[in-house]
Amino acid sequence: MNDVVPGAKPLAAAAPVRRATGRRTALLTVVGLLVLCALITVSVANGEMPLPPLDAAKGLFGLGDSATVLVVQEFRAPRTVAAVVAGAGLAVAGALLQRLFRNPLASPDVMGVTGGASFGAVAMLAAGASQMLMPLAALGGGLLAAVLLGVFSWRSGAGVTRLVLVGLAVQAGLSAAVSFMVVRFPAELAGSALQWTTGSVYGRSWTEVWSAGGGVAIALFVAFALNRRLAVLDLGDESAGTLGLNTQAARMQILLVAIVLASLAAALAGPVAFVALAVPHMVRFLAGPPTAGTLALSGLAGAVLLLASDLVAQYLLPVSGLPVGVVTATLGAPWLLVLMIRQSSSVNRSVR
């Protein structure tokens, strides 16, 4: 008589797979941290007054001569930290939305959240409010976009694919509203609002970094705390309900965290495209199935990608002064096209 329990072999075989995935994630995390440290050093060492990398790294921690410390900490570090924080926030928000909706096209920039955040920030700028209120304004705009997305999707009885199309329409409409306000601004305000048309970390101050970055850090902590609920949702609503999870409440919590992350990141960098959409795909390709480790790796990869794109925009392109959003959008447009073609192909196959 065979005493082997059906399904025991696959379960036993899953343990080595999980260990291999964990080792791969840990290795990629170490590599990512080394790359991020190198990019940070390059970022704070270069500018109108180039500095030796070692002196710049010391200046970042307040060591060395006072002139170096001033240049690094007051003028270069805020921009660098803003890129790192915004990239991490956008990437984690994209990873949450793609798992939540089980759709590779789901991301804050595709679904209108970053466009709404930009709209809120520009409207607050037009009102002459303090920079300290920009994160709140961006968050309000992101929530407004989410409400518009929900209303129009509900009225059209949308599935996930149509939800993305409605999101693109919301994003386009809010972006047009932002462009209209920028055009109507006085000349002295137009330059300040320009980052919310393409995305830029130029001219960030510590006030903006601490206000928006602190919110991103808190939202990241909450996102990791909710990862277990997200893993249960991956099993399907019926199985999750059987395990005692309130699926509707869990979905709303995760959706709200993703909106907060994307909105506060947009308050720092504007509507930067591509990062939230592509980074989760890259991480899944390199590290495997989603876990808490791959969620952290997504944040790290987003920080690396946005900071690297900012350095490319500053130093490697023939046109100086381009915002980082130009670089990420150039990469993101073909990526989005490929994803939409693949998504359409998979839908057509399922219909047949």
XYZ file of C-alpha atoms in Angstrom:
352
model
C 0.000 0.000 0.000
C 1.325 3.433 -0.893
C 1.335 5.696 2.183
C 2.429 8.814 0.318
C -0.058 11.616 0.812
C -1.194 13.187 -2.486
C 0.396 16.599 -2.890
C 3.213 15.912 -0.410
C 5.897 15.879 -3.073
C 4.994 19.294 -4.500
C 4.861 20.753 -0.994
C 8.233 19.250 -0.120
C 9.672 20.505 -3.394
C 8.406 24.012 -2.675
C 10.800 24.509 0.241
C 14.001 24.432 -1.890
C 12.315 26.785 -4.377
C 11.518 29.244 -1.582
C 15.066 29.036 -0.273
C 16.499 29.613 -3.757
C 14.164 32.584 -4.241
C 15.206 33.992 -0.861
C 18.912 33.656 -1.681
C 18.407 35.292 -5.075
C 16.464 38.147 -3.490
C 19.141 38.654 -0.829
C 21.898 38.706 -3.465
C 20.009 41.197 -5.603
C 19.380 43.357 -2.551
C 23.095 43.483 -1.713
C 23.940 44.355 -5.325
C 21.228 46.995 -5.379
C 22.487 48.591 -2.175
C 26.028 48.761 -3.555
C 24.789 50.329 -6.794
C 22.639 52.810 -4.867
C 25.581 53.844 -2.675
C 27.723 54.363 -5.787
C 25.007 56.442 -7.463
C 24.538 58.568 -4.339
C 28.270 59.248 -4.247
C 28.290 60.231 -7.919
C 25.247 62.444 -7.403
C 26.682 64.443 -4.500
C 30.176 64.624 -6.033
C 29.144 66.152 -9.364
C 27.773 69.562 -10.195
C 29.014 73.024 -11.107
C 31.807 72.467 -8.593
C 32.975 68.837 -8.929
C 34.268 67.218 -5.749
C 36.444 64.161 -5.162
C 34.077 61.230 -4.445
C 35.646 60.533 -1.048
C 35.355 64.174 0.039
C 31.750 64.282 -1.177
C 30.914 61.115 0.753
C 32.456 62.577 3.901
C 30.602 65.842 3.374
C 27.341 63.916 3.248
C 27.925 62.952 6.880
C 29.132 66.403 7.924
C 32.836 65.582 7.748
C 35.520 67.576 5.951
C 35.841 71.297 5.293
C 32.843 73.551 5.789
C 32.538 74.549 2.110
C 32.264 70.923 0.991
C 29.748 70.129 3.730
C 27.632 73.141 2.726
C 27.604 72.259 -0.975
C 26.845 68.584 -0.386
C 24.308 68.823 2.414
C 22.396 71.939 1.423
C 22.416 71.878 -2.379
C 23.010 68.327 -3.624
C 21.796 65.966 -0.923
C 18.120 67.110 -0.979
C 17.847 66.379 -4.695
C 19.521 63.014 -4.248
C 17.361 62.001 -1.293
C 14.223 63.170 -3.101
C 15.032 60.919 -6.064
C 15.716 57.939 -3.789
C 12.560 58.386 -1.709
C 10.284 59.122 -4.672
C 11.635 56.172 -6.643
C 11.099 53.784 -3.732
C 7.584 55.081 -3.104
C 6.524 54.827 -6.752
C 7.950 51.330 -7.207
C 6.297 49.914 -4.088
C 3.001 51.582 -5.028
C 3.191 49.950 -8.452
C 3.970 46.547 -6.938
C 0.984 46.825 -4.590
C -1.438 47.835 -7.347
C -0.287 45.147 -9.774
C -0.743 42.435 -7.153
C -4.014 43.889 -5.916
C -5.620 44.101 -9.377
C -3.661 41.128 -10.799
C -2.910 43.195 -13.855
C 0.553 44.117 -15.189
C -0.759 47.463 -16.450
C -1.914 48.662 -13.041
C 0.322 51.457 -11.774
C -0.198 54.944 -10.299
C 0.849 56.772 -13.469
C -1.376 54.633 -15.701
C -4.400 54.806 -13.379
C -4.308 58.572 -12.881
C -3.039 58.819 -9.314
C 0.162 60.734 -10.089
C -1.767 63.051 -12.417
C -4.179 63.796 -9.590
C -1.323 64.397 -7.172
C 0.238 66.851 -9.605
C -3.095 68.608 -10.024
C -3.444 69.040 -6.256
C 0.112 70.318 -5.854
C -0.182 72.837 -8.694
C -3.554 74.066 -7.408
C -2.022 74.609 -3.980
C 0.919 76.407 -5.573
C -1.519 78.673 -7.413
C -3.151 79.487 -4.069
C 0.228 80.629 -2.712
C 0.347 78.020 0.050
C 3.472 76.989 1.949
C 5.712 74.237 0.604
C 4.926 72.306 3.786
C 1.357 71.840 2.519
C 2.366 70.433 -0.864
C 2.330 66.771 0.309
C -1.198 67.195 1.661
C -2.305 68.859 -1.558
C -0.731 66.076 -3.623
C -2.400 63.458 -1.446
C -5.748 65.186 -1.874
C -5.272 65.240 -5.643
C -4.335 61.553 -5.693
C -7.479 60.676 -3.722
C -9.522 62.819 -6.130
C -8.142 60.834 -9.063
C -8.990 57.577 -7.277
C -12.566 58.774 -6.706
C -12.925 59.779 -10.365
C -11.526 56.422 -11.424
C -13.970 54.588 -9.190
C -16.988 56.628 -10.327
C -16.343 56.289 -14.054
C -15.381 52.623 -13.751
C -18.485 51.816 -11.721
C -20.761 53.625 -14.175
C -19.312 51.688 -17.103
C -19.280 48.368 -15.265
C -15.557 48.122 -15.934
C -13.360 45.127 -15.510
C -9.675 45.416 -14.749
C -8.650 46.085 -18.365
C -11.220 48.828 -18.814
C -10.245 50.179 -15.398
C -6.778 50.826 -16.807
C -8.253 52.566 -19.856
C -10.407 54.770 -17.623
C -7.296 55.504 -15.566
C -5.425 56.625 -18.658
C -8.292 58.978 -19.473
C -8.287 60.384 -15.917
C -4.505 60.820 -16.066
C -4.725 62.624 -19.412
C -7.505 64.928 -18.223
C -5.772 65.914 -15.005
C -2.455 66.396 -16.817
C -4.220 68.717 -19.251
C -5.641 70.684 -16.316
C -2.153 71.002 -14.843
C -0.754 72.226 -18.167
C -3.556 74.786 -18.451
C -2.826 76.157 -14.977
C 0.901 76.359 -15.717
C 0.232 78.299 -18.921
C -2.052 80.716 -17.062
C 0.416 81.229 -14.204
C 2.468 84.419 -13.894
C 6.015 83.966 -15.149
C 7.462 83.708 -11.630
C 5.207 80.755 -10.760
C 5.391 78.940 -14.089
C 8.957 77.761 -13.484
C 8.079 76.417 -10.040
C 5.106 74.511 -11.448
C 6.952 73.086 -14.446
C 8.071 69.951 -12.563
C 4.442 68.845 -12.328
C 4.138 68.598 -16.100
C 7.003 66.141 -16.716
C 8.525 65.206 -13.350
C 11.686 66.630 -11.840
C 13.682 66.603 -8.601
C 15.492 69.841 -9.416
C 15.573 72.400 -6.622
C 14.229 70.158 -3.872
C 14.710 71.513 -0.370
C 15.040 69.742 2.952
C 11.628 71.114 3.942
C 9.985 69.283 1.040
C 12.078 66.171 1.544
C 11.237 65.877 5.239
C 7.529 66.605 4.838
C 6.841 64.306 1.878
C 9.660 61.849 2.559
C 8.527 61.292 6.126
C 5.067 60.393 4.861
C 6.548 58.007 2.296
C 8.598 56.288 5.015
C 5.508 55.767 7.188
C 3.488 54.490 4.212
C 6.294 52.061 3.303
C 6.234 50.673 6.838
C 2.452 50.176 6.594
C 2.827 48.544 3.175
C 5.191 45.925 4.575
C 2.859 45.398 7.533
C 0.016 44.681 5.089
C 2.082 42.299 2.951
C 0.692 39.236 4.754
C -2.872 40.294 3.933
C -1.854 40.853 0.342
C -0.387 37.335 0.260
C -3.691 35.932 1.515
C -5.562 37.898 -1.176
C -3.301 36.255 -3.755
C -5.097 32.988 -2.933
C -8.403 34.379 -4.201
C -11.335 35.995 -2.424
C -13.034 32.704 -1.551
C -9.925 31.175 0.025
C -9.037 34.455 1.760
C -12.553 34.683 3.218
C -12.289 31.086 4.428
C -9.103 32.035 6.273
C -11.008 34.812 8.066
C -9.772 37.823 6.082
C -12.192 40.651 5.361
C -11.264 40.927 1.697
C -13.034 44.224 0.998
C -11.413 45.956 3.962
C -7.996 44.516 3.091
C -8.283 45.690 -0.518
C -9.265 49.193 0.545
C -6.345 49.366 3.011
C -3.797 48.277 0.417
C -5.290 50.571 -2.231
C -5.156 53.536 0.154
C -1.503 52.850 1.023
C -0.611 52.659 -2.682
C -2.363 55.982 -3.334
C -0.566 57.634 -0.402
C 2.817 56.345 -1.598
C 2.288 57.476 -5.184
C 0.852 60.865 -4.208
C 3.627 61.759 -1.774
C 6.250 60.564 -4.258
C 4.652 62.833 -6.866
C 4.831 65.699 -4.366
C 8.613 65.250 -4.421
C 9.237 64.448 -8.074
C 6.105 65.211 -10.042
C 4.339 62.644 -12.268
C 7.412 60.556 -13.075
C 6.406 57.808 -15.495
C 7.714 54.259 -15.994
C 9.137 53.627 -12.496
C 5.939 52.306 -10.880
C 4.977 50.412 -14.024
C 8.201 48.640 -14.934
C 10.120 48.055 -11.706
C 7.745 45.383 -10.310
C 8.042 43.469 -13.600
C 11.831 43.638 -13.488
C 11.882 42.421 -9.892
C 9.532 39.521 -10.645
C 11.699 38.538 -13.616
C 14.919 38.640 -11.584
C 13.801 37.509 -8.116
C 10.725 35.384 -8.703
C 7.271 35.316 -7.074
C 6.186 38.217 -4.832
C 7.225 38.101 -1.187
C 8.033 40.647 1.489
C 11.638 40.480 0.272
C 10.730 41.231 -3.335
C 8.527 44.115 -2.165
C 11.567 45.616 -0.412
C 13.671 44.886 -3.490
C 11.117 46.764 -5.621
C 11.570 49.851 -3.452
C 15.336 49.578 -3.733
C 15.188 49.089 -7.506
C 12.861 52.080 -7.863
C 15.288 54.261 -5.933
C 18.189 53.079 -8.124
C 16.250 53.619 -11.346
C 15.023 57.131 -10.561
C 18.391 58.333 -9.244
C 20.205 56.811 -12.244
C 17.702 58.461 -14.607
C 18.273 61.808 -12.920
C 22.031 61.456 -13.376
C 21.520 60.565 -17.050
C 19.338 63.648 -17.492
C 21.947 65.854 -15.821
C 25.198 64.626 -17.310
C 24.808 62.158 -20.202
C 22.283 63.836 -22.488
C 23.407 66.508 -24.973
C 20.643 68.889 -23.842
C 21.230 70.255 -20.358
C 18.483 70.934 -17.863
C 16.115 68.151 -18.950
C 13.851 66.848 -16.164
C 14.137 63.246 -15.066
C 10.602 62.578 -16.286
C 11.792 62.904 -19.881
C 14.219 60.011 -19.384
C 11.732 57.747 -17.612
C 8.954 58.546 -20.104
C 11.269 57.693 -23.009
C 11.829 54.295 -21.438
C 8.240 53.868 -20.316
C 6.371 54.544 -23.582
C 7.566 51.425 -25.445
C 7.286 49.364 -22.254
C 3.642 50.373 -21.815
C 2.935 49.604 -25.483
C 4.418 46.110 -25.181
C 2.445 45.406 -22.009
C -0.827 46.546 -23.560
C -0.215 44.374 -26.646
C 0.549 41.362 -24.453
C -2.502 42.046 -22.292
C -4.720 42.331 -25.375
C -3.290 39.108 -26.787
C -3.951 37.213 -23.569
C -7.559 38.488 -23.513
C -8.105 37.389 -27.115
C -6.727 33.917 -26.375
C -9.005 33.543 -23.351
C -12.056 34.535 -25.467
C -11.229 31.869 -28.019
